Coordinates of C-alpha atoms in Angstrom, one line a residue:
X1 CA 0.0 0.0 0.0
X2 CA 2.4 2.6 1.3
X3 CA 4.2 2.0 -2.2
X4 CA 1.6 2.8 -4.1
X5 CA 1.0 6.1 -2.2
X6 CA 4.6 6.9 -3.0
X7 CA 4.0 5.9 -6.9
X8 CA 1.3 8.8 -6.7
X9 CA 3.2 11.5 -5.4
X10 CA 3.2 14.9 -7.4
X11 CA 5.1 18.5 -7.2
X12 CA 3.4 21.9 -7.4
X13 CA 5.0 23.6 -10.5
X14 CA 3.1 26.6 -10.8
X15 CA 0.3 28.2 -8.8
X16 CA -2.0 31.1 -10.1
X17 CA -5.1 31.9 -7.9
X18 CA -7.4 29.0 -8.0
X19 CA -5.5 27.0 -10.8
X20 CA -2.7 24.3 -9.8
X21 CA -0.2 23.0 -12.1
X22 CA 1.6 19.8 -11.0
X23 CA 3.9 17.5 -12.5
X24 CA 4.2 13.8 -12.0
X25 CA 6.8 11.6 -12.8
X26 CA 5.5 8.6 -12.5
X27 CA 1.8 8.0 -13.4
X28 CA -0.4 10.9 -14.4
X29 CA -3.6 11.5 -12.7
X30 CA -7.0 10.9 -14.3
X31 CA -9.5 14.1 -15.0
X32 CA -11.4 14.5 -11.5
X33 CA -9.4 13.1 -9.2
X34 CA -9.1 14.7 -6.2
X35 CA -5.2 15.7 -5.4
X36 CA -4.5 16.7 -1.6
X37 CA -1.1 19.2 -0.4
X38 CA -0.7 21.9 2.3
X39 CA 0.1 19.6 4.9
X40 CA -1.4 20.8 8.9
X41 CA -3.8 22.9 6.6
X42 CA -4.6 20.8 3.6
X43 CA -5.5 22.2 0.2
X44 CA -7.8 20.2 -1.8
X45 CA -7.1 20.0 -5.8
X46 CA -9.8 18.7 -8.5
X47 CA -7.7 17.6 -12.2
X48 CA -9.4 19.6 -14.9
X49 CA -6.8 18.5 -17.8
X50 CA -4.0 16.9 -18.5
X51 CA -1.5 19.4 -19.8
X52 CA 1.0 16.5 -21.0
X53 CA 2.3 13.4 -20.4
X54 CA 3.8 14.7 -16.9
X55 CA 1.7 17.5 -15.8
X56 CA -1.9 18.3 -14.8
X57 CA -4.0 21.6 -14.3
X58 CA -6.5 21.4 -11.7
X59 CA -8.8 24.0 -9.8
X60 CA -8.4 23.9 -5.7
X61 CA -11.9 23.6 -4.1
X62 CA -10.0 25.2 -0.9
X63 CA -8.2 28.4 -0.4
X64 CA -4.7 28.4 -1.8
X65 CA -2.9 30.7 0.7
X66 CA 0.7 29.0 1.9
X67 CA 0.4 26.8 -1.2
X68 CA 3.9 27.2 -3.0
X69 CA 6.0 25.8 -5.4
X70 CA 7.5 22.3 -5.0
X71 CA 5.1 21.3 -2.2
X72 CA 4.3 17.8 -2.2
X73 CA 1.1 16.9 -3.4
X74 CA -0.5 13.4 -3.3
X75 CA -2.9 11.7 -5.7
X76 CA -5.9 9.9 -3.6
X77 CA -6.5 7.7 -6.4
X78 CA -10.2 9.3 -6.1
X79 CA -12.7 11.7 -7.3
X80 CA -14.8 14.1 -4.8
X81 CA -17.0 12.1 -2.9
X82 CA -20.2 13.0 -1.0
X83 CA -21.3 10.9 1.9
X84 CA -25.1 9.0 1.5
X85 CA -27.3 6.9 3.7
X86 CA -30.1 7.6 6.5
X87 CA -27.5 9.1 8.9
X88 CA -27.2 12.2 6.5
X89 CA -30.8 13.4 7.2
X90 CA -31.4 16.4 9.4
X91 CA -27.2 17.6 8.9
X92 CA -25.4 20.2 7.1
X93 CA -22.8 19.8 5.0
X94 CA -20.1 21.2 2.7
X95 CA -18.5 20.0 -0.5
X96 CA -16.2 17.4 1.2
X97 CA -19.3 16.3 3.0
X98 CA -18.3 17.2 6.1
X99 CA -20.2 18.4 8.9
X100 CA -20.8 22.6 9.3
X101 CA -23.9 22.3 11.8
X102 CA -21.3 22.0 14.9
X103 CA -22.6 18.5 15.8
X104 CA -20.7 15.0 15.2
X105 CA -20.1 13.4 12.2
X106 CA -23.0 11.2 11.0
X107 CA -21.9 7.4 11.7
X108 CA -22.5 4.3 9.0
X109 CA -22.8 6.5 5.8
X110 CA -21.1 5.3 2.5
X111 CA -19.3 7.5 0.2
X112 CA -20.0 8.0 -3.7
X113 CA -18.6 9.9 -6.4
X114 CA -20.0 13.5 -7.1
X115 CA -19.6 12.8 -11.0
X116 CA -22.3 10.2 -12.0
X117 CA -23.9 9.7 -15.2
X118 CA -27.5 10.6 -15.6
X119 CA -30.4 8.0 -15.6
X120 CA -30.4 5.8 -18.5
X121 CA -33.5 6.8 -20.6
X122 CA -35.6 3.3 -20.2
X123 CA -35.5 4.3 -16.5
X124 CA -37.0 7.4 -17.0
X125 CA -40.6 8.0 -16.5
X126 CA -43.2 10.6 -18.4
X127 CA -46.1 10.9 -16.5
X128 CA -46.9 14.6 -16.3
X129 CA -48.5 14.5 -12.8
X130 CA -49.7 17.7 -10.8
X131 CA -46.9 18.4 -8.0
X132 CA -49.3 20.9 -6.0
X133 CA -47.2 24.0 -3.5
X134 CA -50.3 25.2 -1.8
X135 CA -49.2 28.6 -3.2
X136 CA -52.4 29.8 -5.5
X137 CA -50.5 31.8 -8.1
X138 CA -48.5 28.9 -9.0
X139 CA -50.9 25.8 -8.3
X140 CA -53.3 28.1 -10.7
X141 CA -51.6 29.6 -13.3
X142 CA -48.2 27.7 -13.4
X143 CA -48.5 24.4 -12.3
X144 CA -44.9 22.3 -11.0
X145 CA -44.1 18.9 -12.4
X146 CA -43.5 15.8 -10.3
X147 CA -39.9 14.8 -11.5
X148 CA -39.8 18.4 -13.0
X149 CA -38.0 21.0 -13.1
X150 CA -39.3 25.1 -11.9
X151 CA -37.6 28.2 -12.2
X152 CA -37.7 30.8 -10.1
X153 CA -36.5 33.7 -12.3
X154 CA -36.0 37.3 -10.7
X155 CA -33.1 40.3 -10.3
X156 CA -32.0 41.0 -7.0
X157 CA -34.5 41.1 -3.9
X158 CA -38.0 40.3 -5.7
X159 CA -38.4 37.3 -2.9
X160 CA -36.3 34.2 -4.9
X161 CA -35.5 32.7 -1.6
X162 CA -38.1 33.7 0.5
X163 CA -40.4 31.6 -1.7
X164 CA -38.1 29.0 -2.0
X165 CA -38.7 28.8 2.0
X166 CA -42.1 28.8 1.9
X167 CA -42.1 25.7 -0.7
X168 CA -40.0 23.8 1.7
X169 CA -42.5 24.3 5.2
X170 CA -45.9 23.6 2.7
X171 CA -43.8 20.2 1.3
X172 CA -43.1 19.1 4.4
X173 CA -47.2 18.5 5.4
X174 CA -48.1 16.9 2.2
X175 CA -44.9 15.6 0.9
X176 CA -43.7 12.6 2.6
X177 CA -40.3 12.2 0.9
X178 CA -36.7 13.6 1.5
X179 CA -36.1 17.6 0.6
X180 CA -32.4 18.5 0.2
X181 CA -31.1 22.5 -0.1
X182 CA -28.0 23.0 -2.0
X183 CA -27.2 26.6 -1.2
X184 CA -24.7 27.9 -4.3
X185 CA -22.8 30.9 -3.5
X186 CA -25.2 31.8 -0.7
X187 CA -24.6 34.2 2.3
X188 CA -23.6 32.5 5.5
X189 CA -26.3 34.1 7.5
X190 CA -29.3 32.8 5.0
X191 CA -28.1 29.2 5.7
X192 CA -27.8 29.5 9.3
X193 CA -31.3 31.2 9.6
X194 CA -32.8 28.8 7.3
X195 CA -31.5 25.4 9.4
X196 CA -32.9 27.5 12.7
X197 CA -36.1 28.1 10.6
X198 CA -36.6 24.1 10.2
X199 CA -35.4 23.6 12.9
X200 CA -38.1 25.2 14.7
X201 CA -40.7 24.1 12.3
X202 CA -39.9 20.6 13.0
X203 CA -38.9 19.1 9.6
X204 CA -35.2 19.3 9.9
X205 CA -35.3 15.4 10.3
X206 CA -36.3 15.0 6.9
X207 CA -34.1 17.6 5.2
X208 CA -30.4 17.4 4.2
X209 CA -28.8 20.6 3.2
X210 CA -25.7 21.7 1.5
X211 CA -24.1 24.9 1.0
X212 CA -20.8 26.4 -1.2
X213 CA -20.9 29.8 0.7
X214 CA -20.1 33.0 -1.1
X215 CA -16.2 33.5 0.1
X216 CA -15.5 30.1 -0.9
X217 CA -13.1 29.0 -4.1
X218 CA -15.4 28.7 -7.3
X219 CA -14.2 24.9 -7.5
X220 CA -16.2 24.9 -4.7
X221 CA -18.9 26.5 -5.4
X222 CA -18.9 24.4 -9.1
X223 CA -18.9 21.2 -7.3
X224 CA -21.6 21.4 -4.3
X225 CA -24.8 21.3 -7.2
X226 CA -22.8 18.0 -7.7
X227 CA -22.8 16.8 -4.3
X228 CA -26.4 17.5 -3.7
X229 CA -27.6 15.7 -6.1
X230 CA -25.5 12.5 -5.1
X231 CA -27.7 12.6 -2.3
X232 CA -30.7 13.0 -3.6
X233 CA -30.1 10.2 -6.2
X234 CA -29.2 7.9 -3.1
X235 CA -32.6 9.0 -1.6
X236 CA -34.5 8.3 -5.4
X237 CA -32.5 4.9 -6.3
X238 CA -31.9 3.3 -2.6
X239 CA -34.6 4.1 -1.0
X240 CA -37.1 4.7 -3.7
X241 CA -38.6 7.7 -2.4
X242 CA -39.5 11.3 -3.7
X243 CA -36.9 13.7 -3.3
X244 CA -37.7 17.5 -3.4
X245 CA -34.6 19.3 -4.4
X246 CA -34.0 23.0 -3.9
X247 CA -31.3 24.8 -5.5
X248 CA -30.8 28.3 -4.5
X249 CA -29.2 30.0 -6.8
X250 CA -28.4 28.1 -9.9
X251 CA -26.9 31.0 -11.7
X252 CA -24.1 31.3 -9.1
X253 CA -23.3 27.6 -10.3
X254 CA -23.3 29.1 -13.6
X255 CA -20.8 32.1 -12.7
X256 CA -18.3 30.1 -10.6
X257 CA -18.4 27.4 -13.9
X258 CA -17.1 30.7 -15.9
X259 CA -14.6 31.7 -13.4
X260 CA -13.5 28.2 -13.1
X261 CA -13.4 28.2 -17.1
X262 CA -11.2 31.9 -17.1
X263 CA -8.7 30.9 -14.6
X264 CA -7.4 27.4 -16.5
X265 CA -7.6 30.2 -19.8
X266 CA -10.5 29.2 -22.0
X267 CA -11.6 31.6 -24.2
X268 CA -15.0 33.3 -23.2
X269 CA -18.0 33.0 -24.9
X270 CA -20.9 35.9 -25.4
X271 CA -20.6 38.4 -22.9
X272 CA -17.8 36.9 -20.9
X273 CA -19.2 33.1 -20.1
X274 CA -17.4 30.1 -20.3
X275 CA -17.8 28.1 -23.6
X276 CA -18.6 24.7 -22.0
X277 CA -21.8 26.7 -20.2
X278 CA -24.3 24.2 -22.3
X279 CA -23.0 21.4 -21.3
X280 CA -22.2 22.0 -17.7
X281 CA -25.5 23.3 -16.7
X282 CA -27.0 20.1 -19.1
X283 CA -24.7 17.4 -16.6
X284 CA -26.5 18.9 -13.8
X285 CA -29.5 19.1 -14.8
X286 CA -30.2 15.6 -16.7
X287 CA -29.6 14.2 -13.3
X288 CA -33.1 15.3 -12.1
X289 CA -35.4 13.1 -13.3
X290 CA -38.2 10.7 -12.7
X291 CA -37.2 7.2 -13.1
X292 CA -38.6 3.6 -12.1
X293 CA -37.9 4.2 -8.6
X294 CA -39.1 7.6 -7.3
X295 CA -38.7 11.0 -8.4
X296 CA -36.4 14.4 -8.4
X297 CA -38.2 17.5 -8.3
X298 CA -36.7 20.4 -8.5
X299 CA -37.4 23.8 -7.5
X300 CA -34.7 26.0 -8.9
X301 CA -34.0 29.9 -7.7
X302 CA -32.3 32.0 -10.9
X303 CA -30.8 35.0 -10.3
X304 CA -31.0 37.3 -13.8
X305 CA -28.7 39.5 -14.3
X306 CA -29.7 43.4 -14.4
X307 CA -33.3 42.0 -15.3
X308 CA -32.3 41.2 -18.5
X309 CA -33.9 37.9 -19.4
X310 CA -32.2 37.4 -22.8
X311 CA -29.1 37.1 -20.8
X312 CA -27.2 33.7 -21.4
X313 CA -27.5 32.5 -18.6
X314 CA -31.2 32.5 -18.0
X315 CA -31.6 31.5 -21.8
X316 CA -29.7 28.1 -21.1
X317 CA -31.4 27.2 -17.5
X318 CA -35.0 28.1 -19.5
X319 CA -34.1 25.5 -21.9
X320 CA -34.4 22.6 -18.8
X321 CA -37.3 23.8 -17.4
X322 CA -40.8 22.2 -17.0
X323 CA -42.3 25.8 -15.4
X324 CA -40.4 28.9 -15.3
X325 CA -41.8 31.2 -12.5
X326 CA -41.0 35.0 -13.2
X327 CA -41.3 37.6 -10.2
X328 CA -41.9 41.3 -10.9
X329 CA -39.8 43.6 -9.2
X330 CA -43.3 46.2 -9.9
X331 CA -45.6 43.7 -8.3
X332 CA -43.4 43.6 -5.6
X333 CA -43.3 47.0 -5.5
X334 CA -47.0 47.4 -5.4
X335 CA -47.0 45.5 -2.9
X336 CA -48.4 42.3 -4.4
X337 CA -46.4 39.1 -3.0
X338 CA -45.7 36.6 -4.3
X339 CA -44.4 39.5 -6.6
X340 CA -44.8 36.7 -9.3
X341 CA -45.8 38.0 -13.2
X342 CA -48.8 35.8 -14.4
X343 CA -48.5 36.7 -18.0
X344 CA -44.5 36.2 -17.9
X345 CA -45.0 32.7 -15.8
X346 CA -45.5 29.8 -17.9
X347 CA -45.8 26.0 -17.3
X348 CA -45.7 23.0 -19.7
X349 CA -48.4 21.4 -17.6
X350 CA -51.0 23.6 -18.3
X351 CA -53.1 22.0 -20.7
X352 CA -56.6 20.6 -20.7
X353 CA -55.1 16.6 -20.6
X354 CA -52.9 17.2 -17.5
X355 CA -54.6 19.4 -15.3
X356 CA -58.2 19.1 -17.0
X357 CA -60.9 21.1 -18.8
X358 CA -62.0 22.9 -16.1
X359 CA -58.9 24.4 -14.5
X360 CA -57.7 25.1 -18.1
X361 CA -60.3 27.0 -19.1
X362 CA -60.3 28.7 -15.3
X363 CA -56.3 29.8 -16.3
X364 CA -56.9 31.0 -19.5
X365 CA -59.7 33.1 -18.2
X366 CA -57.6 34.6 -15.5
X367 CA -54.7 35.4 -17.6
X368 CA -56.7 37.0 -20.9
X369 CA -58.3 39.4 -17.9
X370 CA -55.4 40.2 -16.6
X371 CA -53.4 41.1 -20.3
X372 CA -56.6 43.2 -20.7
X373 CA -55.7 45.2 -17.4
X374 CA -52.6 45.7 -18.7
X375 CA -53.5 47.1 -21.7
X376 CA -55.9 49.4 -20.4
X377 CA -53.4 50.8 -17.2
X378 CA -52.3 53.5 -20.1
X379 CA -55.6 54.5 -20.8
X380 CA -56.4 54.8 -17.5
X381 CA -53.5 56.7 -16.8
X382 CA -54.1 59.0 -19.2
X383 CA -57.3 59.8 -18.9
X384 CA -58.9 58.1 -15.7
X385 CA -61.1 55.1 -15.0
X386 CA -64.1 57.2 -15.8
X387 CA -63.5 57.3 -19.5
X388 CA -63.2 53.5 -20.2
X389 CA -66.7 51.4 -21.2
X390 CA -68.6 49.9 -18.9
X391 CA -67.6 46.6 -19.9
X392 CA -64.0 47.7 -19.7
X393 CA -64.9 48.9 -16.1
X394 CA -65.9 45.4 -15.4
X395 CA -63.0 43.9 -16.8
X396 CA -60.8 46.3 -14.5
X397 CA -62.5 45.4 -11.5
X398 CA -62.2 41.3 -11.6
X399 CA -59.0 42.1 -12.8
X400 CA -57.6 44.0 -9.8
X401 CA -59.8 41.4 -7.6
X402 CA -58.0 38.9 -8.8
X403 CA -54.9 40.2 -8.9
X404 CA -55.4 40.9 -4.4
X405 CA -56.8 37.4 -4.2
X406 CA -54.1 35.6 -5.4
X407 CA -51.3 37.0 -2.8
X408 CA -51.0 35.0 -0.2
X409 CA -49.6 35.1 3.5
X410 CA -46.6 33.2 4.0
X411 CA -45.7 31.3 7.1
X412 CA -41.9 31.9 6.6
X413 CA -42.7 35.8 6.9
X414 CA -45.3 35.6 9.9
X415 CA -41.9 37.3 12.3
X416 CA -42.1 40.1 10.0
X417 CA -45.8 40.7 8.9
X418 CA -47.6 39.7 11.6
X419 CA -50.0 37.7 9.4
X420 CA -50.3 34.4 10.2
X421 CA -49.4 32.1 7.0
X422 CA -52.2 30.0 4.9
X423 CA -51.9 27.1 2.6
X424 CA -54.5 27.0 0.1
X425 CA -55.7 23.9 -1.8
X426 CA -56.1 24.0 -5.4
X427 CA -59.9 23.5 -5.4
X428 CA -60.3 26.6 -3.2
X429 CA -58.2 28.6 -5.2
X430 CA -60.3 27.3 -8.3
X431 CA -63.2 28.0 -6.6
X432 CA -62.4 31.9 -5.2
X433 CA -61.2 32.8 -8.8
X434 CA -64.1 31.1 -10.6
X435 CA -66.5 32.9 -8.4
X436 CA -64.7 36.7 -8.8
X437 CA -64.1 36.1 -12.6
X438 CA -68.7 35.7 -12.3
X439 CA -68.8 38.6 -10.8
X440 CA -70.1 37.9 -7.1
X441 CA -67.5 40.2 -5.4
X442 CA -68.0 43.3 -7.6
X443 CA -69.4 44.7 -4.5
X444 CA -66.9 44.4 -2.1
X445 CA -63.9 46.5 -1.3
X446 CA -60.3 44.8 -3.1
X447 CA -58.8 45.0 -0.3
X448 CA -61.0 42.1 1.0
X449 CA -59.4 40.1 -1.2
X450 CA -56.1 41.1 -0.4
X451 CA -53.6 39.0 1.4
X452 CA -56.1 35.9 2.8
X453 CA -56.2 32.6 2.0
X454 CA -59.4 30.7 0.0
X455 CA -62.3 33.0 -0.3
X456 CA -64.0 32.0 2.7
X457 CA -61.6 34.3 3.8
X458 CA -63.0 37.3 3.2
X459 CA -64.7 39.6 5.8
X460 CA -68.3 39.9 6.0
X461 CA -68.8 36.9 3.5
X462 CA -70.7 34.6 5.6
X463 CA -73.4 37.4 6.9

C-alpha cells in the first residue's frame, strides 16, 4: 500500500489563484481526481486537464494561501465524494461532505462519487402529474411537475429565496419524501437562519442541506450542485422515495463554472461566459429526473442578471425547465407578493389533458383578464377610469380582484408581517377565482381580497 501512495506523489509547478499545475513523474492523474497538499492545513485540488504526459492543471476547491512551489502533493486515487445513507438526514454539509452544523459526524454512511452519469433513458418515467405547493399563483396559473424542473427567475430582492422557504414548510405536510437545499454561493447568515427556521418548524429530520458559501473557491462553489444531487439520487435509487430538491441559486453555479473556465484560460464565450456553459449546466441538470424508482423534483432559484432575461444564462437554464416562475420587481413594488408576473410565468403542464378542462379553461380566463388590465393601465393613466366602457370597467375590476386574491400570507414571513401564513388547496383557489371572474364580489372592497387565503376568507362573506 504505502508503495503505491509513494508511486502517486506529485510536485506543485506553478500556482496562479485557484488553478494548480503539478507534475508527476510517475503515473499521471485521471481528469477529477481529487489531489490533496498543504500539509497541517490541507488544500484540496480537482484535475481539470492533463496538460502533457507529466503535468496536470486542476482547480483547488480550498483556499490556496501558503500553497507554494515544489510542495508535495499526493494523488488519492479518487474523485470528490459525498457521503449517503439515512444518517445524512437532518445535517449540514459542505463539498467534502463534512459536517458545518457544529454537531458530530454522521456514523454508518457510505461515500459515492460527485460525477455520476444521468439515468439511462428506459429508467426514466413521463407521467406529467400535478406536484401541487399550496401557493395559488402557481398551483393556478403555473403548475410544477412531479420529476420536474421550476424556475424561479428574478433580479435581486424580488423574494427568490423567500419563496423558496415557503415551498419547503408547505412540502413538508403533504410531501412525505426527503427535501435536500444546496445553497450555491449563498450568504452565511441565510443558511444559518434557514436550518434554525426548520429547525423550529420541525422538519429538519427530513431535510439534508448543503451549501458552497459565497467567500468560498469557485471549485467549490462548481462542485456542491454535484454533491447534492449525489444525495438525492441515493434517496430516489436506494430508497425509492421522492426527493424535493431546492437549489438556490443556480446562476451562481453558472458564474463560478465561468470563473472556473477563465482561470485554466479558455476563451469566453458571449458576454464573458465560459464556452462549456451548455454542457455543464445540461450534466446537472439531466440528473433530475423521474425514473422507475421515485422521483427528483426540483425547485430552482435563478438570479437574472440586471433584469435582462435574454441574458445567457437565463436562456440556457429556460431550456431545462418544465415551469419557469418570473417575479416582478413592480408587483413587488406594489406590494403584491408573491411578486410573481402571471403573463410572464409559464408552465408546460397547463393543458386541458394534465390538469383538465375545467382548470384550463379557469387559467386561460384569468390570464386574458389580466393582459386586458394591462392594456388598459395606459388608458387609464391617461385619462382616468371614468372614461373607459362599462364593460371595460368590469374587466378592470375582476382584474384588480383577482390580482389581491391571489397573494398570499406566507408562514416563513409571519416574524415580520404579523399575518399568520395560509396554505390554500387548489380547489379553493379554483373556486375563489371562478367565483370573482362571475362577478359575485363586484361589491366588495379589493382590499378584501387582499392577502387571505381561500375565499372563505373574506370579511363579512358569511353574513
Amino acid at each position: 500500500m504505502n508503495a503505491v501512495v509513494e508511486e502517486n506523489l506529485g510536485v506543485v509547478t506553478a500556482v496562479r489563484g485557484s488553478v494548480v499545475d503539478v507534475r508527476f513523474n510517475t503515473r499521471l492523474p485521471i481528469v477529477h481526481t481529487l489531489l490533496r497538499t498543504g500539509g497541517a492545513r490541507e488544500i484540496a485540488i480537482e484535475v481539470l486537464m492533463q496538460l502533457d504526459a507529466r503535468h496536470v492543471r486542476g482547480i483547488a476547491l480550498t483556499p490556496t494561501q501558503g500553497l507554494v512551489r515544489g510542495m508535495a502533493v499526493l494523488d488519492s486515487g479518487a474523485p470528490l465524494q459525498a457521503p449517503v445513507g439515512p444518517a445524512i438526514l437532518g445535517r449540514m454539509f459542505d463539498v467534502f461532505g463534512q459536517v458545518i452544523d457544529l454537531l458530530p459526524p454522521p456514523e454508518g454512511v457510505t461515500w459515492r462519487s460527485v460525477h455520476r452519469a444521468p439515468p439511462a433513458l428506459r429508467e426514466c418515467v413521463s407521467d406529467s402529474a400535478v406536484f401541487e405547493t399550496g401557493i395559488k399563483m402557481i398551483d393556478v396559473l403555473t403548475p410544477l411537475e412531479r420529476g420536474g424542473k421550476a424556475g424561479l427567475f428574478g433580479g435581486a430582492g424580488v423574494g427568490k429565496t423567500v419563496l423558496l422557504t415557503e415551498m419547503i414548510h408547505n412540502m413538508m405536510g403533504q410531501h412525505h419524501g426527503v427535501s435536500i437545499f444546496c445553497g450555491i454561493g449563498e450568504r452565511c447568515r441565510e443558511g444559518e437562519e434557514l436550518y434554525r427556521d426548520m429547525r423550529d418548524a420541525k422538519v429538519l429530520s427530513n431535510m439534508v442541506m448543503l451549501y458552497g458559501q459565497m467567500n468560498e473557491p469557485p471549485g467549490s462553489r462548481f462542485r456542491i450542485g454535484h454533491a447534492a444531487l449525489t444525495m438525492a439520487e441515493y434517496f430516489r435509487d436506494d430508497e425509492q422515495k421522492d426527493v424535493l430538491l431546492l437549489i438556490d441559486n443556480i446562476f451562481r453555479f453558472v458564474q463560478a463554472g465561468a470563473e472556473v473556465s477563465a482561470l485554466i484560460g479558455q476563451m469566453p464565450s458571449r458576454l464573458g461566459y465560459q464556452p462549456t456553459l451548455s454542457t455543464e449546466l445540461a450534466a446537472l441538470e439531466e440528473r433530475i429526473a423521474d425514473t422507475v424508482h421515485g422521483a427528483i423534483t426540483s425547485i430552482q432559484a435563478v438570479y437574472v442578471p440586471a433584469d435582462d432575461f435574454t441574458d445567457p444564462a437565463a436562456v440556457h437554464t429556460f431550456a431545462h425547465l418544465s415551469a419557469s416562475i418570473v417575479l416582478s420587481r413592480k408587483r413587488a413594488s406594489e406590494g403584491l407578493y408573491p411578486a410573481i408576473d402571471p403573463l410572464q410565468s409559464s408552465s408546460k403542464l397547463a393543458t386541458p389533458a394534465v390538469i383538465g378542462e375545467r382548470h384550463y379553461a379557469l387559467a386561460q380566463q384569468i390570464r386574458r383578464t389580466l393582459a386586458q388590465y394591462a392594456e388598459l393601465k395606459d388608458i387609464i393613466a391617461m385619462l382616468g377610469l371614468e372614461q373607459l366602457s362599462s364593460e371595460d370597467r368590469k374587466t378592470v375590476g375582476r382584474a384588480r380582484r383577482l390580482e389581491r386574491f391571489l397573494t398570499q400570507p406566507f408562514f416563513s414571513t409571519e416574524q415580520f408581517s404579523g399575518v399568520t401564513g395560509k396554505l390554500v388547496s387548489l380547489a379553493d383557489a379554483l373556486d375563489g377565482c371562478e367565483r370573482i371572474l362571475n362577478d359575485e364580489f363586484k361589491d366588495y372592497p379589493e382590499s378584501a381580497l387582499y392577502m387571505i387565503g381561500s375565499i372563505a376568507d373574506v370579511p363579512g362573506i358569511h353574513e
